[in-house]
């Protein structure tokens, strides 16, 4: 993966099998980047404060990846230093009866971040062109339709000041197996194990292809996909933290202006 | 404040003016407790993991206090290490038109934490027996009625496995003034300043009395109020972290049981 900022060029065909999930861009150890992580966290917190104060824009992280790719973990370890008041995480699971009786974007729309807020979707409306497609619940015509709906939906959010950051956590099949085994063995992780993951695992190649299509077709200059090698958790966290900081840096955030003369007069009266 | 666990005995009359907001229980410095904070955070994260895995109970922190008492800050600095996926913060502001057209508990009810989740309310339905009472929007009869509604509402939540932790952040009037001045002077904090806070400040004594009433009347063995001295932020954070850990420790959390024989057979097939 030569692209040091992890951003996948919109519209370009991706071959996931050619991208190394073990890649750490020549960094050897977590220790090496620890200090840099601390600085990035501090910067991210300062930027979030401005975003929250400004209340003109918002950020939405869409976190996708195969089972065991570390979608939950990245929210804690890369984004966990965000102020909880301004950070809102939504985990999308099998739709409820109410959710399923609406269009596939309905429940996602309700969960989008308000101005000033940072949102993170753990899984998202992208599942509706991934699992449904692999299972054959939707056909190719419907898939293409949904790609269009997603693009229009993301344009709508952008027009309202939402900066969308789509992250695909890229792991290998072997890595997934090791993680699944670990879930079965570790009593503090056993609850995360779902027999169903073994069934989905059988369709590994179909999922990879579905992701390749999504990354190619549902990408734009303003809402690109980022492909993050995720076999090494520390590298994954560093990558996502870098993406987060770069995103907020690009948003021209400023504190709301105040009337200094007014403030000084008021201060004089406050005894 | 002699009570080392900060819990106010339910039904007991409180005289806030007799409780020292500068109290640090003989601790002199933040440094002294830093190591202890780190251990408490680690323990809290482990307990949260169990709560989330178990999905039988939930926790709701209700954070109240005068302007500048540090309600936002305590969520970041005492509870900020919680996994964002299982931690949901709701800030209650002036009711929207839709909210105001329902009973006063409606919007709070919608925001209560689901099983497995930890919620924090920054301000809450308690504002509806505080600001409304001080402003004379509700009379004494209505106030007493609302106390009852609140108690019944909290019992309903408890019956569904929600552990309610109500925290009053206790500051002095001088401390508030210093903070307000600071907001006016610091460009990164100016946006938090609200002229209205100066108006509310005029009613300091009425607010303290309204809080005393709330703490006396809306308290139960299972959902007590905690009074936390908050002039020293580091002590406030330590206190709330201690309360959080003690609360989750008391909930008999366990990981869901698994069928070990089944797991071992499955592991053998996973190559």
mmCIF file of N, CA and C in Angstrom, chain A residues 45 49 52-55 72-73 75-76 79-85 87-89 91 93 117 122 177 180-185 187-193 195 198 201 255-256 258-259 262-263 266-271, chain B residues 45 49 52-55 72-73 75-76 79-85 87-89 91 93 122 177 180-185 187-193 195 198 201 255-259 262-263 266-271:
data_model
loop_
_atom_site.group_PDB
_atom_site.id
_atom_site.type_symbol
_atom_site.label_atom_id
_atom_site.label_comp_id
_atom_site.label_asym_id
_atom_site.label_seq_id
_atom_site.Cartn_x
_atom_site.Cartn_y
_atom_site.Cartn_z
ATOM 1 N N UNK A 45 -8.364 16.410 19.907
ATOM 2 C CA UNK A 45 -9.238 16.965 20.949
ATOM 3 C C UNK A 45 -9.412 18.474 20.776
ATOM 4 N N UNK A 49 -12.941 20.420 19.885
ATOM 5 C CA UNK A 49 -13.460 21.529 20.679
ATOM 6 C C UNK A 49 -13.931 22.668 19.765
ATOM 7 N N UNK A 52 -17.123 21.664 17.890
ATOM 8 C CA UNK A 52 -18.264 21.715 18.810
ATOM 9 C C UNK A 52 -18.681 23.159 19.079
ATOM 10 N N UNK A 53 -17.672 24.029 19.226
ATOM 11 C CA UNK A 53 -17.941 25.445 19.499
ATOM 12 C C UNK A 53 -18.580 26.117 18.289
ATOM 13 N N UNK A 54 -18.062 25.751 17.109
ATOM 14 C CA UNK A 54 -18.482 26.380 15.864
ATOM 15 C C UNK A 54 -19.920 26.024 15.484
ATOM 16 N N UNK A 55 -20.271 24.766 15.688
ATOM 17 C CA UNK A 55 -21.620 24.247 15.404
ATOM 18 C C UNK A 55 -22.102 24.567 13.993
ATOM 19 N N UNK A 72 -15.007 -2.276 16.389
ATOM 20 C CA UNK A 72 -15.251 -1.747 17.742
ATOM 21 C C UNK A 72 -13.958 -1.173 18.324
ATOM 22 N N UNK A 73 -12.885 -1.951 18.180
ATOM 23 C CA UNK A 73 -11.614 -1.571 18.800
ATOM 24 C C UNK A 73 -11.085 -0.247 18.295
ATOM 25 N N UNK A 75 -12.681 2.299 17.305
ATOM 26 C CA UNK A 75 -13.453 3.399 17.884
ATOM 27 C C UNK A 75 -12.916 3.741 19.275
ATOM 28 N N UNK A 76 -12.541 2.723 20.034
ATOM 29 C CA UNK A 76 -11.973 2.950 21.367
ATOM 30 C C UNK A 76 -10.527 3.446 21.282
ATOM 31 N N UNK A 79 -10.182 6.649 18.373
ATOM 32 C CA UNK A 79 -11.056 7.809 18.551
ATOM 33 C C UNK A 79 -11.535 7.987 19.991
ATOM 34 N N UNK A 80 -11.076 7.108 20.874
ATOM 35 C CA UNK A 80 -11.585 7.082 22.256
ATOM 36 C C UNK A 80 -11.229 8.294 23.090
ATOM 37 N N UNK A 81 -10.294 9.128 22.619
ATOM 38 C CA UNK A 81 -9.958 10.302 23.421
ATOM 39 C C UNK A 81 -10.864 11.493 23.108
ATOM 40 N N UNK A 82 -11.754 11.330 22.156
ATOM 41 C CA UNK A 82 -12.708 12.406 21.847
ATOM 42 C C UNK A 82 -13.600 12.675 23.062
ATOM 43 N N UNK A 83 -14.034 13.926 23.205
ATOM 44 C CA UNK A 83 -14.947 14.258 24.309
ATOM 45 C C UNK A 83 -16.266 13.515 24.095
ATOM 46 N N UNK A 84 -16.676 12.701 25.080
ATOM 47 C CA UNK A 84 -17.885 11.879 24.888
ATOM 48 C C UNK A 84 -19.144 12.708 24.628
ATOM 49 N N UNK A 85 -19.156 13.945 25.091
ATOM 50 C CA UNK A 85 -20.334 14.794 24.874
ATOM 51 C C UNK A 85 -20.543 15.109 23.399
ATOM 52 N N UNK A 87 -19.313 13.124 20.832
ATOM 53 C CA UNK A 87 -18.977 11.933 20.046
ATOM 54 C C UNK A 87 -20.054 10.877 20.258
ATOM 55 N N UNK A 88 -20.619 10.418 19.156
ATOM 56 C CA UNK A 88 -21.816 9.592 19.248
ATOM 57 C C UNK A 88 -21.626 8.373 18.356
ATOM 58 N N UNK A 89 -21.608 7.196 18.962
ATOM 59 C CA UNK A 89 -21.331 5.967 18.234
ATOM 60 C C UNK A 89 -22.632 5.181 18.030
ATOM 61 N N UNK A 91 -23.984 1.480 16.569
ATOM 62 C CA UNK A 91 -23.669 0.154 16.029
ATOM 63 C C UNK A 91 -24.912 -0.361 15.310
ATOM 64 N N UNK A 93 -26.998 -3.282 13.715
ATOM 65 C CA UNK A 93 -27.109 -4.742 13.746
ATOM 66 C C UNK A 93 -28.252 -5.145 12.808
ATOM 67 N N UNK A 117 -21.153 17.879 16.099
ATOM 68 C CA UNK A 117 -20.924 16.528 16.617
ATOM 69 C C UNK A 117 -20.042 15.692 15.683
ATOM 70 N N UNK A 122 -20.600 1.983 13.373
ATOM 71 C CA UNK A 122 -19.941 0.682 13.347
ATOM 72 C C UNK A 122 -20.851 -0.229 12.519
ATOM 73 N N UNK A 177 -9.170 -15.941 11.375
ATOM 74 C CA UNK A 177 -9.258 -17.248 12.032
ATOM 75 C C UNK A 177 -8.623 -17.209 13.420
ATOM 76 N N UNK A 180 -10.954 -15.446 15.751
ATOM 77 C CA UNK A 180 -12.134 -16.247 16.092
ATOM 78 C C UNK A 180 -11.768 -17.310 17.130
ATOM 79 N N UNK A 181 -10.625 -17.940 16.936
ATOM 80 C CA UNK A 181 -10.150 -18.935 17.904
ATOM 81 C C UNK A 181 -9.953 -18.299 19.274
ATOM 82 N N UNK A 182 -9.387 -17.115 19.253
ATOM 83 C CA UNK A 182 -9.134 -16.393 20.498
ATOM 84 C C UNK A 182 -10.432 -16.059 21.240
ATOM 85 N N UNK A 183 -11.443 -15.686 20.479
ATOM 86 C CA UNK A 183 -12.748 -15.390 21.101
ATOM 87 C C UNK A 183 -13.318 -16.612 21.801
ATOM 88 N N UNK A 184 -13.089 -17.755 21.194
ATOM 89 C CA UNK A 184 -13.612 -18.994 21.785
ATOM 90 C C UNK A 184 -12.863 -19.366 23.065
ATOM 91 N N UNK A 185 -11.598 -18.986 23.121
ATOM 92 C CA UNK A 185 -10.763 -19.400 24.258
ATOM 93 C C UNK A 185 -10.776 -18.418 25.421
ATOM 94 N N UNK A 187 -12.376 -16.121 28.072
ATOM 95 C CA UNK A 187 -13.697 -15.929 28.692
ATOM 96 C C UNK A 187 -14.173 -14.469 28.672
ATOM 97 N N UNK A 188 -13.227 -13.502 28.584
ATOM 98 C CA UNK A 188 -13.666 -12.097 28.543
ATOM 99 C C UNK A 188 -14.051 -11.674 27.118
ATOM 100 N N UNK A 189 -13.806 -12.613 26.151
ATOM 101 C CA UNK A 189 -14.154 -12.277 24.767
ATOM 102 C C UNK A 189 -15.159 -13.254 24.163
ATOM 103 N N UNK A 190 -15.445 -14.319 24.895
ATOM 104 C CA UNK A 190 -16.329 -15.372 24.390
ATOM 105 C C UNK A 190 -17.676 -14.823 23.919
ATOM 106 N N UNK A 191 -18.175 -13.798 24.602
ATOM 107 C CA UNK A 191 -19.489 -13.214 24.278
ATOM 108 C C UNK A 191 -19.522 -12.571 22.898
ATOM 109 N N UNK A 192 -18.334 -12.270 22.367
ATOM 110 C CA UNK A 192 -18.304 -11.667 21.032
ATOM 111 C C UNK A 192 -18.425 -12.716 19.931
ATOM 112 N N UNK A 193 -18.225 -13.984 20.305
ATOM 113 C CA UNK A 193 -18.242 -15.033 19.292
ATOM 114 C C UNK A 193 -19.670 -15.316 18.837
ATOM 115 N N UNK A 195 -21.632 -17.921 16.159
ATOM 116 C CA UNK A 195 -21.471 -19.064 15.249
ATOM 117 C C UNK A 195 -21.655 -18.652 13.801
ATOM 118 N N UNK A 198 -18.841 -17.941 11.389
ATOM 119 C CA UNK A 198 -18.205 -19.058 10.674
ATOM 120 C C UNK A 198 -18.884 -19.295 9.325
ATOM 121 N N UNK A 201 -17.845 -16.514 7.010
ATOM 122 C CA UNK A 201 -16.438 -16.743 6.643
ATOM 123 C C UNK A 201 -16.277 -17.572 5.365
ATOM 124 N N UNK A 255 -13.178 29.219 15.997
ATOM 125 C CA UNK A 255 -14.067 29.546 17.117
ATOM 126 C C UNK A 255 -14.997 30.674 16.697
ATOM 127 N N UNK A 256 -16.219 30.670 17.184
ATOM 128 C CA UNK A 256 -17.130 31.770 16.854
ATOM 129 C C UNK A 256 -16.507 33.088 17.321
ATOM 130 N N UNK A 258 -16.241 36.809 18.880
ATOM 131 C CA UNK A 258 -16.944 37.503 19.958
ATOM 132 C C UNK A 258 -16.620 38.985 19.885
ATOM 133 N N UNK A 259 -17.463 39.775 20.531
ATOM 134 C CA UNK A 259 -17.296 41.216 20.531
ATOM 135 C C UNK A 259 -16.381 41.578 21.707
ATOM 136 N N UNK A 262 -17.320 44.466 24.048
ATOM 137 C CA UNK A 262 -18.427 44.067 24.917
ATOM 138 C C UNK A 262 -17.915 43.217 26.074
ATOM 139 N N UNK A 263 -17.053 42.233 25.723
ATOM 140 C CA UNK A 263 -16.530 41.307 26.730
ATOM 141 C C UNK A 263 -15.748 42.053 27.814
ATOM 142 N N UNK A 266 -18.025 43.921 30.096
ATOM 143 C CA UNK A 266 -18.732 42.970 30.957
ATOM 144 C C UNK A 266 -17.803 42.468 32.063
ATOM 145 N N UNK A 267 -16.579 42.193 31.685
ATOM 146 C CA UNK A 267 -15.593 41.708 32.665
ATOM 147 C C UNK A 267 -15.412 42.726 33.809
ATOM 148 N N UNK A 268 -15.396 44.004 33.426
ATOM 149 C CA UNK A 268 -15.189 45.045 34.427
ATOM 150 C C UNK A 268 -16.320 45.069 35.461
ATOM 151 N N UNK A 269 -17.512 44.675 35.012
ATOM 152 C CA UNK A 269 -18.656 44.712 35.945
ATOM 153 C C UNK A 269 -18.732 43.452 36.801
ATOM 154 N N UNK A 270 -18.021 42.412 36.385
ATOM 155 C CA UNK A 270 -18.117 41.121 37.079
ATOM 156 C C UNK A 270 -17.155 41.076 38.256
ATOM 157 N N UNK A 271 -17.592 41.481 39.395
ATOM 158 C CA UNK A 271 -16.692 41.465 40.564
ATOM 159 C C UNK A 271 -17.184 40.477 41.617
ATOM 160 N N UNK B 45 -13.117 0.134 32.993
ATOM 161 C CA UNK B 45 -13.193 -0.393 31.632
ATOM 162 C C UNK B 45 -13.496 -1.897 31.633
ATOM 163 N N UNK B 49 -16.924 -3.695 30.185
ATOM 164 C CA UNK B 49 -16.892 -4.799 29.231
ATOM 165 C C UNK B 49 -17.858 -5.911 29.653
ATOM 166 N N UNK B 52 -21.480 -4.764 29.216
ATOM 167 C CA UNK B 52 -21.832 -4.784 27.793
ATOM 168 C C UNK B 52 -22.057 -6.221 27.313
ATOM 169 N N UNK B 53 -21.200 -7.134 27.779
ATOM 170 C CA UNK B 53 -21.306 -8.539 27.392
ATOM 171 C C UNK B 53 -22.572 -9.166 27.973
ATOM 172 N N UNK B 54 -22.869 -8.806 29.214
ATOM 173 C CA UNK B 54 -23.985 -9.413 29.946
ATOM 174 C C UNK B 54 -25.345 -9.001 29.361
ATOM 175 N N UNK B 55 -25.445 -7.713 28.998
ATOM 176 C CA UNK B 55 -26.678 -7.155 28.405
ATOM 177 C C UNK B 55 -27.923 -7.428 29.251
ATOM 178 N N UNK B 72 -19.860 19.107 32.004
ATOM 179 C CA UNK B 72 -19.248 18.566 30.778
ATOM 180 C C UNK B 72 -17.888 17.943 31.084
ATOM 181 N N UNK B 73 -17.094 18.675 31.847
ATOM 182 C CA UNK B 73 -15.729 18.240 32.128
ATOM 183 C C UNK B 73 -15.663 16.900 32.839
ATOM 184 N N UNK B 75 -17.616 14.447 32.619
ATOM 185 C CA UNK B 75 -17.919 13.356 31.677
ATOM 186 C C UNK B 75 -16.661 12.992 30.894
ATOM 187 N N UNK B 76 -15.863 13.982 30.549
ATOM 188 C CA UNK B 76 -14.613 13.726 29.830
ATOM 189 C C UNK B 76 -13.540 13.172 30.773
ATOM 190 N N UNK B 79 -15.139 9.986 33.238
ATOM 191 C CA UNK B 79 -15.770 8.858 32.543
ATOM 192 C C UNK B 79 -15.272 8.691 31.111
ATOM 193 N N UNK B 80 -14.346 9.535 30.701
ATOM 194 C CA UNK B 80 -13.905 9.567 29.307
ATOM 195 C C UNK B 80 -13.164 8.324 28.837
ATOM 196 N N UNK B 81 -12.746 7.464 29.765
ATOM 197 C CA UNK B 81 -12.035 6.259 29.321
ATOM 198 C C UNK B 81 -12.992 5.109 28.999
ATOM 199 N N UNK B 82 -14.266 5.327 29.218
ATOM 200 C CA UNK B 82 -15.253 4.290 28.859
ATOM 201 C C UNK B 82 -15.234 4.037 27.350
ATOM 202 N N UNK B 83 -15.531 2.808 26.953
ATOM 203 C CA UNK B 83 -15.594 2.486 25.519
ATOM 204 C C UNK B 83 -16.744 3.266 24.890
ATOM 205 N N UNK B 84 -16.441 4.085 23.883
ATOM 206 C CA UNK B 84 -17.489 4.954 23.311
ATOM 207 C C UNK B 84 -18.684 4.172 22.754
ATOM 208 N N UNK B 85 -18.437 2.933 22.364
ATOM 209 C CA UNK B 85 -19.544 2.133 21.812
ATOM 210 C C UNK B 85 -20.620 1.844 22.852
ATOM 211 N N UNK B 87 -21.152 3.828 25.642
ATOM 212 C CA UNK B 87 -21.312 5.013 26.492
ATOM 213 C C UNK B 87 -21.993 6.103 25.681
ATOM 214 N N UNK B 88 -23.098 6.578 26.208
ATOM 215 C CA UNK B 88 -23.952 7.454 25.423
ATOM 216 C C UNK B 88 -24.297 8.679 26.268
ATOM 217 N N UNK B 89 -23.877 9.842 25.801
ATOM 218 C CA UNK B 89 -24.065 11.068 26.575
ATOM 219 C C UNK B 89 -25.184 11.901 25.969
ATOM 220 N N UNK B 91 -27.015 15.660 26.349
ATOM 221 C CA UNK B 91 -27.046 16.985 26.981
ATOM 222 C C UNK B 91 -28.442 17.559 26.817
ATOM 223 N N UNK B 93 -30.971 20.559 26.842
ATOM 224 C CA UNK B 93 -30.989 22.018 26.769
ATOM 225 C C UNK B 93 -32.445 22.482 26.822
ATOM 226 N N UNK B 122 -26.276 15.087 30.927
ATOM 227 C CA UNK B 122 -25.729 16.359 31.372
ATOM 228 C C UNK B 122 -26.922 17.309 31.479
ATOM 229 N N UNK B 177 -17.768 32.614 39.705
ATOM 230 C CA UNK B 177 -17.392 33.912 39.155
ATOM 231 C C UNK B 177 -16.044 33.830 38.434
ATOM 232 N N UNK B 180 -16.541 32.088 35.137
ATOM 233 C CA UNK B 180 -17.246 32.933 34.163
ATOM 234 C C UNK B 180 -16.285 33.968 33.574
ATOM 235 N N UNK B 181 -15.465 34.567 34.432
ATOM 236 C CA UNK B 181 -14.465 35.539 33.959
ATOM 237 C C UNK B 181 -13.500 34.871 32.984
ATOM 238 N N UNK B 182 -13.124 33.676 33.328
ATOM 239 C CA UNK B 182 -12.191 32.922 32.488
ATOM 240 C C UNK B 182 -12.788 32.635 31.107
ATOM 241 N N UNK B 183 -14.071 32.292 31.092
ATOM 242 C CA UNK B 183 -14.738 32.036 29.801
ATOM 243 C C UNK B 183 -14.719 33.268 28.915
ATOM 244 N N UNK B 184 -14.865 34.434 29.550
ATOM 245 C CA UNK B 184 -14.868 35.686 28.779
ATOM 246 C C UNK B 184 -13.488 35.998 28.220
ATOM 247 N N UNK B 185 -12.457 35.579 28.950
ATOM 248 C CA UNK B 185 -11.090 35.940 28.559
ATOM 249 C C UNK B 185 -10.434 34.947 27.608
ATOM 250 N N UNK B 187 -10.163 32.683 24.498
ATOM 251 C CA UNK B 187 -10.842 32.534 23.193
ATOM 252 C C UNK B 187 -11.296 31.095 22.902
ATOM 253 N N UNK B 188 -10.636 30.085 23.534
ATOM 254 C CA UNK B 188 -11.057 28.705 23.289
ATOM 255 C C UNK B 188 -12.241 28.322 24.184
ATOM 256 N N UNK B 189 -12.611 29.233 25.110
ATOM 257 C CA UNK B 189 -13.747 28.942 26.000
ATOM 258 C C UNK B 189 -14.870 29.965 25.876
ATOM 259 N N UNK B 190 -14.610 31.033 25.115
ATOM 260 C CA UNK B 190 -15.574 32.124 25.010
ATOM 261 C C UNK B 190 -16.961 31.636 24.575
ATOM 262 N N UNK B 191 -16.984 30.618 23.686
ATOM 263 C CA UNK B 191 -18.247 30.106 23.143
ATOM 264 C C UNK B 191 -19.138 29.475 24.224
ATOM 265 N N UNK B 192 -18.526 29.129 25.363
ATOM 266 C CA UNK B 192 -19.341 28.533 26.430
ATOM 267 C C UNK B 192 -20.068 29.601 27.241
ATOM 268 N N UNK B 193 -19.627 30.851 27.074
ATOM 269 C CA UNK B 193 -20.219 31.917 27.871
ATOM 270 C C UNK B 193 -21.610 32.255 27.376
ATOM 271 N N UNK B 195 -24.696 34.941 28.351
ATOM 272 C CA UNK B 195 -25.078 36.086 29.196
ATOM 273 C C UNK B 195 -26.113 35.712 30.237
ATOM 274 N N UNK B 198 -25.377 34.939 33.848
ATOM 275 C CA UNK B 198 -25.260 36.033 34.816
ATOM 276 C C UNK B 198 -26.608 36.315 35.482
ATOM 277 N N UNK B 201 -27.283 33.515 37.922
ATOM 278 C CA UNK B 201 -26.390 33.684 39.068
ATOM 279 C C UNK B 201 -27.009 34.523 40.187
ATOM 280 N N UNK B 255 -19.773 -12.440 33.019
ATOM 281 C CA UNK B 255 -19.810 -12.739 31.590
ATOM 282 C C UNK B 255 -20.846 -13.834 31.346
ATOM 283 N N UNK B 256 -21.516 -13.799 30.221
ATOM 284 C CA UNK B 256 -22.485 -14.859 29.908
ATOM 285 C C UNK B 256 -21.769 -16.208 29.911
ATOM 286 N N UNK B 257 -22.435 -17.232 30.405
ATOM 287 C CA UNK B 257 -21.800 -18.560 30.422
ATOM 288 C C UNK B 257 -21.739 -19.142 29.016
ATOM 289 N N UNK B 258 -20.719 -19.970 28.801
ATOM 290 C CA UNK B 258 -20.655 -20.646 27.508
ATOM 291 C C UNK B 258 -20.505 -22.146 27.745
ATOM 292 N N UNK B 259 -20.814 -22.908 26.729
ATOM 293 C CA UNK B 259 -20.732 -24.362 26.804
ATOM 294 C C UNK B 259 -19.307 -24.771 26.414
ATOM 295 N N UNK B 262 -18.742 -27.652 23.944
ATOM 296 C CA UNK B 262 -19.074 -27.216 22.588
ATOM 297 C C UNK B 262 -17.941 -26.379 21.999
ATOM 298 N N UNK B 263 -17.439 -25.444 22.805
ATOM 299 C CA UNK B 263 -16.377 -24.556 22.335
ATOM 300 C C UNK B 263 -15.129 -25.343 21.938
ATOM 301 N N UNK B 266 -15.610 -27.149 18.708
ATOM 302 C CA UNK B 266 -15.611 -26.196 17.607
ATOM 303 C C UNK B 266 -14.176 -25.739 17.293
ATOM 304 N N UNK B 267 -13.424 -25.481 18.345
ATOM 305 C CA UNK B 267 -12.025 -25.062 18.176
ATOM 306 C C UNK B 267 -11.238 -26.094 17.377
ATOM 307 N N UNK B 268 -11.508 -27.357 17.665
ATOM 308 C CA UNK B 268 -10.776 -28.430 16.979
ATOM 309 C C UNK B 268 -11.046 -28.432 15.471
ATOM 310 N N UNK B 269 -12.245 -27.998 15.095
ATOM 311 C CA UNK B 269 -12.597 -27.992 13.668
ATOM 312 C C UNK B 269 -12.088 -26.737 12.954
ATOM 313 N N UNK B 270 -11.739 -25.718 13.742
ATOM 314 C CA UNK B 270 -11.342 -24.434 13.142
ATOM 315 C C UNK B 270 -9.865 -24.429 12.789
ATOM 316 N N UNK B 271 -9.547 -24.850 11.606
ATOM 317 C CA UNK B 271 -8.114 -24.885 11.226
ATOM 318 C C UNK B 271 -7.851 -23.878 10.109
#
